[in-house]
CSV table of C-alpha atoms in Angstrom, one decimal:
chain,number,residue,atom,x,y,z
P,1,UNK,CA,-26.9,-66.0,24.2
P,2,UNK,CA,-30.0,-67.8,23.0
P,3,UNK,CA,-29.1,-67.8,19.1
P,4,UNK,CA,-25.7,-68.9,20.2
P,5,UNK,CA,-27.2,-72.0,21.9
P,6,UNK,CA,-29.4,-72.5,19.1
P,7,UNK,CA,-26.4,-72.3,17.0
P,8,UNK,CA,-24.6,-74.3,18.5
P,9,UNK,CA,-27.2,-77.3,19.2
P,10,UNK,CA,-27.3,-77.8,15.8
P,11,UNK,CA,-24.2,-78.0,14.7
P,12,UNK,CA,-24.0,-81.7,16.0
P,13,UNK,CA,-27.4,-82.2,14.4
P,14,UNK,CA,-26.6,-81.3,11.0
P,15,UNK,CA,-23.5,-82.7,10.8
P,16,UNK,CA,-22.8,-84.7,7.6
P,17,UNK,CA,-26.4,-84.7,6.5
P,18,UNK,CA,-26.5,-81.0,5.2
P,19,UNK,CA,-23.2,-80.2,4.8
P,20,UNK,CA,-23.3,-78.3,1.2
P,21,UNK,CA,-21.3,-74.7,1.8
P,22,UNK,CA,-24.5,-72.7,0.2
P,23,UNK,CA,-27.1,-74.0,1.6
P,24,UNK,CA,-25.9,-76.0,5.4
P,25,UNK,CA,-28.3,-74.8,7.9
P,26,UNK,CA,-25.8,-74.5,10.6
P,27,UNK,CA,-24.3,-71.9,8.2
P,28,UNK,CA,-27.1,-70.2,7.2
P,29,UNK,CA,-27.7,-69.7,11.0
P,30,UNK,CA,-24.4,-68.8,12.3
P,31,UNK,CA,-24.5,-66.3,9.2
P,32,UNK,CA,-27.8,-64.9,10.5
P,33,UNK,CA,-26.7,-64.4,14.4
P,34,UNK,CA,-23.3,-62.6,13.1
P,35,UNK,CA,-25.2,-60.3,10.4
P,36,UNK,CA,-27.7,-59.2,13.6
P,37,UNK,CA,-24.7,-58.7,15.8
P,38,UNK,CA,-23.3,-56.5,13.0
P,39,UNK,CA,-26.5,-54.6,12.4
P,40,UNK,CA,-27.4,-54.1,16.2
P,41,UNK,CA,-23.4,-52.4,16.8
P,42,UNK,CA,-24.1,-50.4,13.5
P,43,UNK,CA,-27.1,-49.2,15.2
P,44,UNK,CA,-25.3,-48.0,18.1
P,45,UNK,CA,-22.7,-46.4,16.3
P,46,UNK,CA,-24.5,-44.1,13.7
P,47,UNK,CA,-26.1,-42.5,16.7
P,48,UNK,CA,-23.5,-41.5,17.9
P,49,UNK,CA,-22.6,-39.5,14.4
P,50,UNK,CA,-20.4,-42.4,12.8
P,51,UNK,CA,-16.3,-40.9,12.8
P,52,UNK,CA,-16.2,-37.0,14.3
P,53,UNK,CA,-12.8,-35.3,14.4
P,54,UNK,CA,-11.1,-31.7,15.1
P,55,UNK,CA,-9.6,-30.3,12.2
P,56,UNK,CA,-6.5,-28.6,12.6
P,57,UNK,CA,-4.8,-25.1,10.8
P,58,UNK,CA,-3.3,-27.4,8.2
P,59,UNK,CA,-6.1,-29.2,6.7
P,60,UNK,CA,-5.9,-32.4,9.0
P,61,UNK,CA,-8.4,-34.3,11.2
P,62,UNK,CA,-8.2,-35.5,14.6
P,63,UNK,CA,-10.3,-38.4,15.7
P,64,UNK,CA,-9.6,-39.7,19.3
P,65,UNK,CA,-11.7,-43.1,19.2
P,66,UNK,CA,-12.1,-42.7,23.1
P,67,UNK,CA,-14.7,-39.4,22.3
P,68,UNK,CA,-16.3,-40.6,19.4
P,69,UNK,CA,-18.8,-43.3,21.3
P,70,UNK,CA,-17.6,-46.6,19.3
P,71,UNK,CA,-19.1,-49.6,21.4
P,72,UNK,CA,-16.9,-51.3,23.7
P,73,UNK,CA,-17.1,-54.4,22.0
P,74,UNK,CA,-17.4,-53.1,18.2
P,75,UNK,CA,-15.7,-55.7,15.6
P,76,UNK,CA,-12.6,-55.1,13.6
P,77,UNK,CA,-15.1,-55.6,10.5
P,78,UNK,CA,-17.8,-53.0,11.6
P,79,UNK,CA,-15.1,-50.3,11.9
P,80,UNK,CA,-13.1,-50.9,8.9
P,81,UNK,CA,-16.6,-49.7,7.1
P,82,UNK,CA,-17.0,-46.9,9.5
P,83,UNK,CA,-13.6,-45.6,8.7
P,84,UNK,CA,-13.8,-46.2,5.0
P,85,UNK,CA,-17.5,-44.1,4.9
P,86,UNK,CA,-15.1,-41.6,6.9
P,87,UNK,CA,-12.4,-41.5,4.7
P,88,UNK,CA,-14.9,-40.9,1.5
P,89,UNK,CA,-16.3,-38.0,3.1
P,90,UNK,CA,-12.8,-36.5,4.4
P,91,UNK,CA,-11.1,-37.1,1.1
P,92,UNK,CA,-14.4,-35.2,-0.2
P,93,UNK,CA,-13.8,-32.6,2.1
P,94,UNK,CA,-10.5,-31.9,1.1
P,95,UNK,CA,-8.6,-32.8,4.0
P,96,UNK,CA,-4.7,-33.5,3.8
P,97,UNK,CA,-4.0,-36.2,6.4
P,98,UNK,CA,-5.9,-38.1,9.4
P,99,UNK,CA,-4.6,-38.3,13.1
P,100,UNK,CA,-5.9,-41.7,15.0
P,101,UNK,CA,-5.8,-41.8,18.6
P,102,UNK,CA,-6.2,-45.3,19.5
P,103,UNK,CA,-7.1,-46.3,23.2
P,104,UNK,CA,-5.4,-49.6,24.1
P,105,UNK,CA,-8.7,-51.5,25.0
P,106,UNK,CA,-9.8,-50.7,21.3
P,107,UNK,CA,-6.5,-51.7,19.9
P,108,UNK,CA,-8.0,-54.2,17.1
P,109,UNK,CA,-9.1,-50.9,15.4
P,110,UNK,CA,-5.5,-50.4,15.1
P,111,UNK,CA,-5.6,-53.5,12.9
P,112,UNK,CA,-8.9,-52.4,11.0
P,113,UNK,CA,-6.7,-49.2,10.2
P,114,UNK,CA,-3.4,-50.9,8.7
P,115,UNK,CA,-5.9,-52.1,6.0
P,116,UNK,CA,-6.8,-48.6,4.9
P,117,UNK,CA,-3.0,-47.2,4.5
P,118,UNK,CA,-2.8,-45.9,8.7
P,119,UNK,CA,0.4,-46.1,10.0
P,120,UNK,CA,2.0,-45.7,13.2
P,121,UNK,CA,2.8,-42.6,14.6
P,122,UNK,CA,3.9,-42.9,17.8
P,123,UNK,CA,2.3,-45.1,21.3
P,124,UNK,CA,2.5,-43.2,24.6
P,125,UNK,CA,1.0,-44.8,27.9
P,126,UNK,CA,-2.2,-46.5,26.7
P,127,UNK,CA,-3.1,-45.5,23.5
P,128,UNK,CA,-1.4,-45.6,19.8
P,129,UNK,CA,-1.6,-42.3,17.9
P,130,UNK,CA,-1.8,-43.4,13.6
P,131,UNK,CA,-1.7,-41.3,10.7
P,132,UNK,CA,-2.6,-41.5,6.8
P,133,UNK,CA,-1.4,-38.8,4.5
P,134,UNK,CA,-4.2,-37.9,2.0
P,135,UNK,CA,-2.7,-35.1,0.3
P,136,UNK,CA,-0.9,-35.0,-2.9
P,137,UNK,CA,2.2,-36.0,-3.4
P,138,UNK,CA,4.7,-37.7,-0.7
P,139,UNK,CA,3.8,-37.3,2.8
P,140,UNK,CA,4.8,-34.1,4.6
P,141,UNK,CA,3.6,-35.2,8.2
P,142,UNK,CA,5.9,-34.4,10.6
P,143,UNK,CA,7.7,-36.9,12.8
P,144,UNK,CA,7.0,-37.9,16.2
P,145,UNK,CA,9.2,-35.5,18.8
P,146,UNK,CA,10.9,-35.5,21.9
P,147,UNK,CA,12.5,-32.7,21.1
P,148,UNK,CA,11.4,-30.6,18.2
P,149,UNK,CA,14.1,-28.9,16.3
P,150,UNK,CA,12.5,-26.0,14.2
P,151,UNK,CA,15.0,-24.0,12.5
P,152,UNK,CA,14.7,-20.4,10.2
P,153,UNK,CA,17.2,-18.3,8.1
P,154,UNK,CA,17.4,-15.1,8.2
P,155,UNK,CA,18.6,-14.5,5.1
P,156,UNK,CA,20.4,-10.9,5.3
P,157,UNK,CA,21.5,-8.7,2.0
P,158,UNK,CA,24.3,-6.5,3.4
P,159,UNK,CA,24.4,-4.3,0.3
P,160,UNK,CA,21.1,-2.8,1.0
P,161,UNK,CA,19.5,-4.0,4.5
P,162,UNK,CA,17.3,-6.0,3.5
P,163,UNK,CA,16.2,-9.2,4.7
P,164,UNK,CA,14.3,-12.4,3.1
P,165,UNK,CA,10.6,-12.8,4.9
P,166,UNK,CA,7.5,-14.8,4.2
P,167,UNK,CA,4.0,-15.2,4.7
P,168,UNK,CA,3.0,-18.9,6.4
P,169,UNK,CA,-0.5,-19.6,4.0
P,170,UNK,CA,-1.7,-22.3,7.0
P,171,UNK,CA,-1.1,-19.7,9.8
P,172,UNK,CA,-4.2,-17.8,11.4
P,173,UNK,CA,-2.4,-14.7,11.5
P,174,UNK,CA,-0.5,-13.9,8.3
P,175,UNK,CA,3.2,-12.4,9.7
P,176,UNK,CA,6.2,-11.6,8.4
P,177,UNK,CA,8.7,-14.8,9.3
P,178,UNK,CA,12.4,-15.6,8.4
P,179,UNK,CA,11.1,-19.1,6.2
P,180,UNK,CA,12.3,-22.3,8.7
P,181,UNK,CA,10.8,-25.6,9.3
P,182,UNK,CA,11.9,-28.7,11.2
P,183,UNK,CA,15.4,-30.2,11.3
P,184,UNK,CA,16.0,-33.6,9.9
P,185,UNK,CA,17.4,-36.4,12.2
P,186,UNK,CA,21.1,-36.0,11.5
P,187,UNK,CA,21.0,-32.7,10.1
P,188,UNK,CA,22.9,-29.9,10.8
P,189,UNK,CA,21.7,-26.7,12.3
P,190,UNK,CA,23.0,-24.3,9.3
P,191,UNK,CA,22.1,-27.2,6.7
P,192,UNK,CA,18.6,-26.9,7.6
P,193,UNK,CA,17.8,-23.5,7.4
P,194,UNK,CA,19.9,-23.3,3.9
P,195,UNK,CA,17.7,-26.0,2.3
P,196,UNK,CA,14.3,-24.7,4.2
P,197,UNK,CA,14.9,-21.1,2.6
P,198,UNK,CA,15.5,-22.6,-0.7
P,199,UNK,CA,12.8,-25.1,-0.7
P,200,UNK,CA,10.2,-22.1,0.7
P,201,UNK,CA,11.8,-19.4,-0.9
P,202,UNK,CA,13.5,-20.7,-4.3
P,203,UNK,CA,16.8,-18.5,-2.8
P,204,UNK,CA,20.2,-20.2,-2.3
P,205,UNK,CA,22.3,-19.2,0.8
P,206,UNK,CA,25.1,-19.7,2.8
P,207,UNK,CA,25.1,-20.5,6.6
P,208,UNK,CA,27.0,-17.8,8.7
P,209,UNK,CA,26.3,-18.0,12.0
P,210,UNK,CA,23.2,-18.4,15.1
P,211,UNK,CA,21.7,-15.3,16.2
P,212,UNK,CA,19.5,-17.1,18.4
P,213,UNK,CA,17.5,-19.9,20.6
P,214,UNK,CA,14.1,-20.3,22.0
P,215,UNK,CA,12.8,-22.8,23.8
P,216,UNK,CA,9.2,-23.6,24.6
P,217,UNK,CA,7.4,-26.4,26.6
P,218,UNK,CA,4.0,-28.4,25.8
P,219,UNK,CA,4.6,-26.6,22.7
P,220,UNK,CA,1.2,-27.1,20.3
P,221,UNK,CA,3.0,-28.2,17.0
P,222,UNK,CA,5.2,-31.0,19.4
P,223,UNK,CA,2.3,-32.9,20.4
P,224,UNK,CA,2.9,-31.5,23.8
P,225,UNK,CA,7.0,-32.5,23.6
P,226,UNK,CA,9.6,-29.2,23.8
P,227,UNK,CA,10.4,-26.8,21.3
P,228,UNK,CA,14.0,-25.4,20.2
P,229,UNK,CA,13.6,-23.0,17.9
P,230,UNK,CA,16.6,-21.6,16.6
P,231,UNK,CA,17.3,-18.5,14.1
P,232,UNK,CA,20.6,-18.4,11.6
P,233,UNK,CA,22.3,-16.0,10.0
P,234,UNK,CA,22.7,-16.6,5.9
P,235,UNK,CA,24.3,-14.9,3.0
P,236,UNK,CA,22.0,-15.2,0.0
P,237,UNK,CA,24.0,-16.7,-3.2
P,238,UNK,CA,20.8,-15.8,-5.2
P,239,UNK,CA,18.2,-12.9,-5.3
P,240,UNK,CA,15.3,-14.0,-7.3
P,241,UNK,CA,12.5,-15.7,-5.7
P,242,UNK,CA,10.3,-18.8,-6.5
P,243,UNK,CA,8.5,-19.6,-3.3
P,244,UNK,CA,6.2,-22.1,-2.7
P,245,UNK,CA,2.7,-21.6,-2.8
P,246,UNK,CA,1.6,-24.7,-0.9
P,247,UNK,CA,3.6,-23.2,2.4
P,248,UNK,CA,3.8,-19.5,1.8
P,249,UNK,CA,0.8,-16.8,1.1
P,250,UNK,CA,3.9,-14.0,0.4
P,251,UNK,CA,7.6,-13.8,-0.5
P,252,UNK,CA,9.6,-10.5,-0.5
P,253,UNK,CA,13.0,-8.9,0.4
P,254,UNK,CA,12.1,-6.5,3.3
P,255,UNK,CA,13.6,-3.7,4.6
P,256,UNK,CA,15.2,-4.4,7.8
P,257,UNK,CA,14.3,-1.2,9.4
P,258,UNK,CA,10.5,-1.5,8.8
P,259,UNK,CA,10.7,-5.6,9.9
P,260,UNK,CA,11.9,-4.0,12.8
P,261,UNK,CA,9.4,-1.7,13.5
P,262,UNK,CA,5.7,-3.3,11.8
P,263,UNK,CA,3.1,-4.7,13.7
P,264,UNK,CA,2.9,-7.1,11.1
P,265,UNK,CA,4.9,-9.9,12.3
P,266,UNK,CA,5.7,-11.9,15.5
P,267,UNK,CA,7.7,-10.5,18.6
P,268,UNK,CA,10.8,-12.6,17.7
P,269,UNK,CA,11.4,-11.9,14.2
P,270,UNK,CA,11.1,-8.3,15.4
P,271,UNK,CA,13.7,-9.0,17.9
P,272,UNK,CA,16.1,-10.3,15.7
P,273,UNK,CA,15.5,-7.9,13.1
P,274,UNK,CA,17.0,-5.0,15.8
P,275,UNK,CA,19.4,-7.4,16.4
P,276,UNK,CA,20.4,-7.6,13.1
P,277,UNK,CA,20.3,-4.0,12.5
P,278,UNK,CA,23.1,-3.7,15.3
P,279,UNK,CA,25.2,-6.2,12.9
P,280,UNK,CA,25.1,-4.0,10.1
P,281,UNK,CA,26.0,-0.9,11.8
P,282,UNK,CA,28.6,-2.5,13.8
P,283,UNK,CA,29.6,-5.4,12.8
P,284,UNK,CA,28.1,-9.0,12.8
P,285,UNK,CA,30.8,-10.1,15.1
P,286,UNK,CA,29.5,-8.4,17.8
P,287,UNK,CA,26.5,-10.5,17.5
P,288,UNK,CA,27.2,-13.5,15.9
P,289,UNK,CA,27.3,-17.4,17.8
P,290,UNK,CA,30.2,-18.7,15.2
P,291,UNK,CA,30.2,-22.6,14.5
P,292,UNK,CA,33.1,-24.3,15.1
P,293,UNK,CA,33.7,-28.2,14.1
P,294,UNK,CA,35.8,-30.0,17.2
P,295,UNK,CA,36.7,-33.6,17.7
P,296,UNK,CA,34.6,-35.8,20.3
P,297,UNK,CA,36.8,-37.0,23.5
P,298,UNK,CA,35.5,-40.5,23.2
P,299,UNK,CA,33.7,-41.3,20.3
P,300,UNK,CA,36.1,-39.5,17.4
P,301,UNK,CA,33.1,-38.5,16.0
P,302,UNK,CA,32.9,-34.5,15.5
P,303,UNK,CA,30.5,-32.3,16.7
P,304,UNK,CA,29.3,-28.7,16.1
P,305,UNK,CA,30.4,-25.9,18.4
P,306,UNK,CA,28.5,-22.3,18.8
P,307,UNK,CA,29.9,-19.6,20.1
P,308,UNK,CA,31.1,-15.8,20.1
P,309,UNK,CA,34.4,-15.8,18.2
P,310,UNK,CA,37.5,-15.8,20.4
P,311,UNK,CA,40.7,-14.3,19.1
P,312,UNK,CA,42.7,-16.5,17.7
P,313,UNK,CA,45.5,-16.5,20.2
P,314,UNK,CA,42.8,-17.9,22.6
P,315,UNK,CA,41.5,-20.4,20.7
P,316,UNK,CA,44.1,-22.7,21.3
């Protein structure tokens, strides 16, 4: 408070008798009081360890600004080089994308951000959540959910049992999986796990029909939202495969027997590949959920119906 009234006792002083800009000692002084400021809120923040993070299973890095010990008052400007030191050392690092949890008090950040690439994610309550894909290529962060929508094909080849099965490379556990990701605003159930199995698997199919639905709460890949997870039924219009090795370790046509019975993957791809063992031996109508287009009462939209398969005298 002292250098500010110095500062400002000045001003009135020099006042149109050393007013060049390079060399006005009001400037020179109000220069001086900022770059201490600046220095003493460095100060504070490099002992705290500058911009700490958790990194997550795919090659991200958390930083929730309300852990990391910024000062209450730190300037827009003073972060923006924090967060720029950060980013060298992340980019170094090899990390894919950075999270930004944004406490509403320290919301100019927010602003400090937007001038690195950050944008928003989503806001909950009283904090902003940003993100800045670092990785190659477009961005492949996922969107903010409400509900999340994760879909997977089993992809079945009824002329020798086999099923189509991959390997997630960012998982800690490496199990067999029916390949899946998350469905598009607007998309269809079947359209997206017939372009998920191609674009993981380099294999063209045809939906069929749903086998199945989970659903999970506070679910760790939702940022806490719900889960619907559903499995489909394809036909595979090609054999040979050309997965991707950003998403997938392993590719292969498995036997549907052994899927069934390995301790090598998770509980509900062994589930469904019993399931789909009963289909072959008995037919997939006894365990198919069919998809039926029907008109909407009010809008006259159409809408996407699943269900066993009625005979046709009851459908009508």
């Amino acid at each position: 408070m002292a250098a500010r009234g110095f500062v400002c006792g000045l001003l009135p002083l020099m006042r149109g008798r050393f007013c060049s800009r390079t060399s006005c000692p009001a400037r020179l002084a109000v220069r001086a009081f900022s770059c201490t400021a600046n220095r003493s809120q460095l100060h504070r923040v490099e002992g705290t360890g500058a911009l700490t993070g958790k990194v997550d299973r795919f090659g991200g890095v958390t930083v929730n600004l309300d852990d990391v010990g910024l000062p209450a008052d730190i300037s827009e400007s003073l972060f923006s080089r924090l967060l720029q030191d950060s980013l060298v050392q992340w980019k170094a690092e090899g990390k894919v994308a950075v999270w930004l949890r944004v406490p509403i008090s320290l919301s100019r950040c927010a602003a400090a951000a937007s001038t690195h690439g950050f944008t928003f994610h989503h806001a909950r309550h009283d904090h902003a959540v940003l993100a800045l894909w670092l990785g190659e290529g477009e961005s492949r962060l996922p969107g903010f959910a409400t509900h999340q929508v994760g879909v997977a094909g089993a992809v079945v080849d009824e002329s020798n049992g086999k099923v189509l099965v991959v390997q997630d490379r960012n998982k800690t556990k490496n199990a067999w999986k029916f390949p899946g990701g998350l469905s598009d605003p607007g998309e269809n159930i079947g359209a997206t796990a017939v372009r998920e199995v191609f674009e993981e698997t380099g294999v063209r199919s045809e939906f069929r029909s749903l086998l199945s639905i989970r659903q999970q709460h506070n679910h760790p890949g939702a940022f806490g939202m719900s889960d619907m997870y559903i499995i489909c039924r394809l036909s595979p219009l090609t054999y040979d495969i050309n997965f991707c090795t950003q998403e997938c370790l392993r590719c292969e046509w498995l036997d549907l027997a052994e899927l069934a019975k390995t301790n090598e993957t998770t509980p509900i791809t062994s589930r469904i590949a019993r399931l789909l063992l009963r289909g072959l031996e008995r037919g997939f109508d006894n365990i198919d959920l069919t998809m039926e287009e029907l008109p909407a009462v009010y809008s006259g939209m159409f809408y996407q119906l699943y269900h066993r398969q009625l005979p046709p005298a009851l459908k009508s």
